[in-house]
Short mmCIF file of C-alpha atoms and ligand atoms in Angstrom, two decimals:
data_model
loop_
_atom_site.label_atom_id
_atom_site.label_comp_id
_atom_site.label_asym_id
_atom_site.label_seq_id
_atom_site.Cartn_x
_atom_site.Cartn_y
_atom_site.Cartn_z
CA MET A 6 7.83 -20.21 9.14
CA GLN A 7 10.15 -21.00 6.12
CA LYS A 8 10.51 -17.40 5.60
CA GLY A 9 8.97 -14.01 6.41
CA PHE A 10 5.23 -13.20 5.47
CA LEU A 11 4.57 -9.75 3.84
CA ILE A 12 1.34 -8.23 4.28
CA SER A 13 0.18 -4.84 2.49
CA PHE A 14 -2.14 -2.42 2.66
CA GLU A 15 -3.62 -0.57 -0.25
CA GLY A 16 -6.65 2.11 -1.35
CA GLY A 17 -7.14 5.59 -1.89
CA GLU A 18 -7.04 8.28 0.66
CA GLY A 19 -8.78 8.09 3.64
CA GLY A 20 -9.17 4.32 4.17
CA GLY A 21 -7.87 3.99 7.62
CA LYS A 22 -4.85 2.05 6.41
CA SER A 23 -2.44 3.30 9.29
CA THR A 24 -5.03 3.18 12.10
CA GLN A 25 -5.39 -0.39 10.71
CA ILE A 26 -1.62 -1.42 10.64
CA VAL A 27 -1.12 -0.01 14.30
CA ARG A 28 -4.02 -2.31 15.38
CA LEU A 29 -2.92 -5.39 13.43
CA ARG A 30 0.49 -4.79 14.65
CA GLU A 31 -0.67 -4.94 18.39
CA HIS A 32 -2.49 -8.21 17.50
CA MET A 33 0.64 -9.67 15.97
CA THR A 34 3.01 -8.47 18.47
CA SER A 35 0.93 -10.33 21.21
CA GLU A 36 0.87 -13.49 19.51
CA GLY A 37 4.71 -13.31 19.46
CA PHE A 38 5.42 -12.51 16.12
CA ASP A 39 8.74 -10.17 14.98
CA ILE A 40 6.90 -7.42 13.23
CA VAL A 41 8.56 -4.73 10.79
CA VAL A 42 6.06 -1.71 9.72
CA LEU A 43 7.14 0.47 6.92
CA ARG A 44 5.43 2.57 4.40
CA GLU A 45 5.93 3.85 1.18
CA PRO A 46 7.28 6.15 -0.12
CA GLY A 47 9.64 6.02 2.77
CA GLY A 48 10.69 3.48 5.37
CA THR A 49 14.48 4.29 5.21
CA ALA A 50 16.55 7.41 5.29
CA ILE A 51 17.21 7.77 1.55
CA SER A 52 13.66 6.67 0.57
CA GLU A 53 12.21 9.32 3.06
CA GLN A 54 14.35 11.87 1.09
CA ILE A 55 12.97 10.66 -1.98
CA ARG A 56 9.46 10.83 -0.43
CA ASP A 57 9.67 14.68 0.15
CA VAL A 58 10.69 14.98 -3.40
CA VAL A 59 8.07 13.20 -4.91
CA LEU A 60 5.20 14.64 -2.66
CA SER A 61 5.73 17.86 -1.90
CA ALA A 62 2.99 20.24 -2.65
CA LYS A 63 5.82 22.51 -4.13
CA ASN A 64 6.71 20.25 -6.85
CA ILE A 65 3.66 20.38 -8.80
CA GLY A 66 6.06 20.77 -12.05
CA ILE A 67 7.35 17.09 -11.74
CA ALA A 68 6.92 15.08 -14.76
CA TYR A 69 4.95 11.98 -14.68
CA THR A 70 7.71 9.90 -15.93
CA THR A 71 9.98 11.34 -13.00
CA GLU A 72 7.04 10.52 -10.59
CA VAL A 73 7.02 6.88 -11.77
CA LEU A 74 10.95 6.68 -11.56
CA LEU A 75 10.93 8.34 -7.96
CA PHE A 76 8.41 5.85 -6.46
CA GLN A 77 10.57 3.20 -8.01
CA ALA A 78 13.79 4.43 -6.44
CA ALA A 79 12.44 4.86 -3.13
CA ARG A 80 11.26 1.43 -3.24
CA ALA A 81 14.40 -0.30 -4.55
CA GLN A 82 16.01 1.34 -1.55
CA LEU A 83 13.40 0.09 0.99
CA TYR A 84 13.56 -3.44 -0.37
CA ARG A 85 17.24 -3.70 -0.37
CA GLU A 86 17.79 -2.19 3.13
CA ILE A 87 14.88 -3.62 5.03
CA VAL A 88 11.99 -5.61 3.45
CA LEU A 89 13.90 -8.56 1.65
CA PRO A 90 16.41 -8.79 4.57
CA SER A 91 13.24 -8.85 7.01
CA LEU A 92 11.62 -11.41 5.02
CA GLU A 93 14.97 -13.47 4.89
CA ALA A 94 15.24 -13.44 8.62
CA GLY A 95 11.80 -14.76 8.91
CA LYS A 96 9.89 -11.57 10.13
CA VAL A 97 6.45 -10.40 9.45
CA VAL A 98 6.62 -7.01 7.31
CA ILE A 99 3.70 -4.98 7.14
CA MET A 100 3.43 -2.29 4.56
CA ASP A 101 1.51 1.02 4.31
CA ARG A 102 1.42 0.62 0.27
CA THR A 103 3.78 -0.73 -1.94
CA ARG A 104 3.95 -2.25 -5.42
CA ASP A 105 0.11 -2.26 -6.10
CA SER A 106 0.15 1.43 -5.53
CA SER A 107 2.35 2.15 -8.43
CA VAL A 108 0.20 -0.25 -10.69
CA VAL A 109 -2.84 1.76 -9.76
CA TYR A 110 -1.50 5.46 -9.55
CA GLN A 111 1.09 5.34 -12.35
CA GLY A 112 0.29 2.28 -14.36
CA MET A 113 -3.91 2.70 -14.55
CA VAL A 114 -4.70 6.14 -13.43
CA ARG A 115 -1.32 8.04 -15.06
CA GLY A 116 -1.48 5.75 -17.86
CA PHE A 117 1.74 4.19 -17.98
CA GLY A 118 -0.06 0.67 -18.25
CA LYS A 119 0.20 -2.16 -16.00
CA GLU A 120 2.89 -3.85 -17.82
CA LEU A 121 5.68 -1.49 -17.54
CA ILE A 122 4.78 -0.77 -14.19
CA GLU A 123 5.07 -4.13 -13.03
CA GLN A 124 8.40 -4.84 -14.82
CA LEU A 125 10.00 -1.65 -12.80
CA ASN A 126 8.13 -3.15 -9.93
CA ASN A 127 9.94 -6.33 -10.35
CA ILE A 128 13.22 -4.86 -10.64
CA SER A 129 12.72 -2.83 -7.33
CA THR A 130 11.41 -5.40 -5.20
CA LYS A 131 13.67 -8.26 -6.81
CA ASP A 132 10.29 -10.14 -7.72
CA THR A 133 8.78 -9.96 -4.52
CA TYR A 134 4.98 -9.84 -4.03
CA PRO A 135 2.86 -9.67 -0.88
CA ASP A 136 1.32 -12.72 0.39
CA LEU A 137 -1.46 -10.95 1.39
CA THR A 138 -2.83 -7.47 0.43
CA PHE A 139 -5.95 -5.75 1.99
CA PHE A 140 -7.40 -3.11 -0.20
CA LEU A 141 -9.38 -0.66 2.15
CA ASP A 142 -12.40 0.23 0.01
CA VAL A 143 -13.61 3.71 1.12
CA ASP A 144 -16.47 5.78 -0.34
CA VAL A 145 -14.13 8.46 -2.30
CA THR A 146 -15.95 11.63 -0.91
CA THR A 147 -15.71 10.16 2.48
CA GLY A 148 -12.03 9.34 2.29
CA LEU A 149 -11.01 12.62 1.05
CA GLN A 150 -13.09 14.35 3.97
CA ARG A 151 -11.35 11.74 6.39
CA GLN A 152 -7.97 12.89 4.72
CA ASN A 153 -8.71 16.74 4.76
CA ASP A 154 -9.62 16.55 8.73
CA ALA A 155 -6.49 14.89 9.44
CA GLY A 156 -4.72 17.93 8.11
CA GLY A 157 -2.20 18.84 5.52
CA ASN A 158 -2.69 17.81 1.62
CA ASN A 159 0.59 16.14 -0.33
CA ARG A 160 0.91 16.46 -3.90
CA MET A 161 -1.35 13.36 -4.99
CA GLU A 162 -3.89 14.17 -2.33
CA MET A 163 -4.28 17.73 -4.24
CA GLU A 164 -5.42 16.25 -7.37
CA ASN A 165 -9.34 16.31 -8.28
CA LEU A 166 -12.23 14.38 -7.35
CA GLU A 167 -12.03 12.85 -10.95
CA PHE A 168 -8.60 11.48 -10.16
CA HIS A 169 -9.37 9.98 -6.64
CA LYS A 170 -12.59 8.22 -8.27
CA LYS A 171 -10.24 6.68 -10.97
CA VAL A 172 -8.01 5.25 -8.29
CA ARG A 173 -10.89 3.84 -6.54
CA ASP A 174 -11.96 2.05 -9.75
CA ALA A 175 -8.50 0.98 -10.37
CA TYR A 176 -8.34 -0.75 -6.99
CA VAL A 177 -11.58 -2.16 -7.59
CA GLN A 178 -10.82 -3.78 -10.79
CA LEU A 179 -7.44 -5.23 -9.66
CA ALA A 180 -8.62 -6.59 -6.66
CA ARG A 181 -11.29 -8.40 -8.69
CA GLU A 182 -8.99 -9.47 -11.20
CA ASN A 183 -6.81 -10.99 -8.38
CA SER A 184 -9.55 -12.20 -5.64
CA GLU A 185 -8.53 -15.85 -5.72
CA ASN A 186 -5.05 -15.23 -4.37
CA ARG A 187 -3.50 -12.31 -2.16
CA TRP A 188 -6.14 -9.75 -2.51
CA VAL A 189 -8.83 -9.20 0.22
CA THR A 190 -11.28 -6.52 -0.42
CA ILE A 191 -12.50 -4.72 2.79
CA ASP A 192 -15.50 -2.35 3.14
CA ALA A 193 -13.71 0.50 4.71
CA ASN A 194 -16.81 2.58 5.27
CA LYS A 195 -17.58 0.44 8.31
CA SER A 196 -16.50 1.19 11.96
CA ILE A 197 -12.69 1.03 12.84
CA ASP A 198 -13.37 -1.62 15.00
CA ALA A 199 -15.35 -4.01 12.57
CA VAL A 200 -12.68 -3.67 10.09
CA GLU A 201 -9.94 -4.66 12.72
CA LYS A 202 -11.98 -7.69 13.28
CA THR A 203 -12.14 -8.83 9.64
CA ILE A 204 -8.30 -7.97 9.05
CA TRP A 205 -7.18 -9.92 12.10
CA GLU A 206 -9.64 -12.96 11.14
CA LYS A 207 -8.09 -13.19 7.62
CA VAL A 208 -4.29 -12.71 8.89
CA GLN A 209 -5.03 -15.71 11.42
CA THR A 210 -6.31 -17.95 8.74
CA ALA A 211 -3.79 -17.03 6.28
CA LEU A 212 -0.95 -17.69 9.14
CA GLU A 213 -3.04 -20.67 10.15
CA LEU A 214 -3.29 -19.42 13.75
CA ARG A 215 -6.84 -20.55 14.06
P1 LIG B 324 0.58 9.14 1.89
O1 LIG B 324 0.69 10.62 2.74
O2 LIG B 324 1.57 8.08 2.48
O3 LIG B 324 -0.83 8.77 1.82
P2 LIG B 324 -1.64 7.50 1.91
O4 LIG B 324 -2.04 8.05 3.66
O5 LIG B 324 -2.88 7.78 1.36
O6 LIG B 324 -1.06 6.27 2.04
O7 LIG B 324 0.88 9.81 0.44
C1 LIG B 324 1.33 8.75 -0.56
C2 LIG B 324 0.86 8.94 -1.97
O8 LIG B 324 1.69 8.43 -2.87
C3 LIG B 324 -0.85 8.52 -2.07
O9 LIG B 324 -1.33 9.52 -2.64
C4 LIG B 324 -0.01 7.43 -2.91
C5 LIG B 324 0.99 7.96 -3.80
N1 LIG B 324 1.92 6.83 -4.39
C6 LIG B 324 1.85 6.44 -5.65
O10 LIG B 324 1.37 7.23 -6.71
N2 LIG B 324 2.32 5.44 -6.17
C7 LIG B 324 3.21 4.76 -5.34
O11 LIG B 324 3.93 3.85 -6.05
C8 LIG B 324 3.01 4.95 -4.05
C9 LIG B 324 3.84 3.78 -3.09
C10 LIG B 324 2.36 6.13 -3.47
#
């Protein structure tokens, strides 16, 4: 590989992103890849502090503009500290959410618009896009139920059903518009094992492992 490879996981609540990331990491590690796993917002000491502010259920008074900028601030720090140096070093970086979460949640659902958010994303990531993006598409009610069972709702998860439906519709639209390139939509209503298999096959194909 010339440079590293960036894989992102996207989708609404309860799609099983973190479970699938653990499994993908195991597959890739046993293939001998040097893997870095990160989540957004978060992933560095500074970005985790920003995460606390932007997601705390206490901060219901946060302005949407503040929310937009805090997600970007956490991202800018993470890319500079870890993502870009890791890619430069030829590693595979697996991310639990990144720029497309801002396009969906802030751009399309909160209404700031895709264009503005992509401009900010480009500043935060230094024009870096994932090479491969998995959209784990789960039925909204099932997803919220899974999330509740996992315990503890953050500020975004406390939004109403209508909000979460809009999130899902926005992801479907974005993935459809970009289906020829990096986006792969996965039916996350299926079993964990079935989803794992599909993801691993796609990654193997993308990395020419088979
Ligand atoms: P998290 O608990 O990590 O959720 P999940 O397990 O669903 O990934 O919370 C992240 C929340 O922040 C999630 O509701 C999506 C939201 N978010 C944005 O609104 N914009 C962003 O740019 C990012 C990265 C996340």
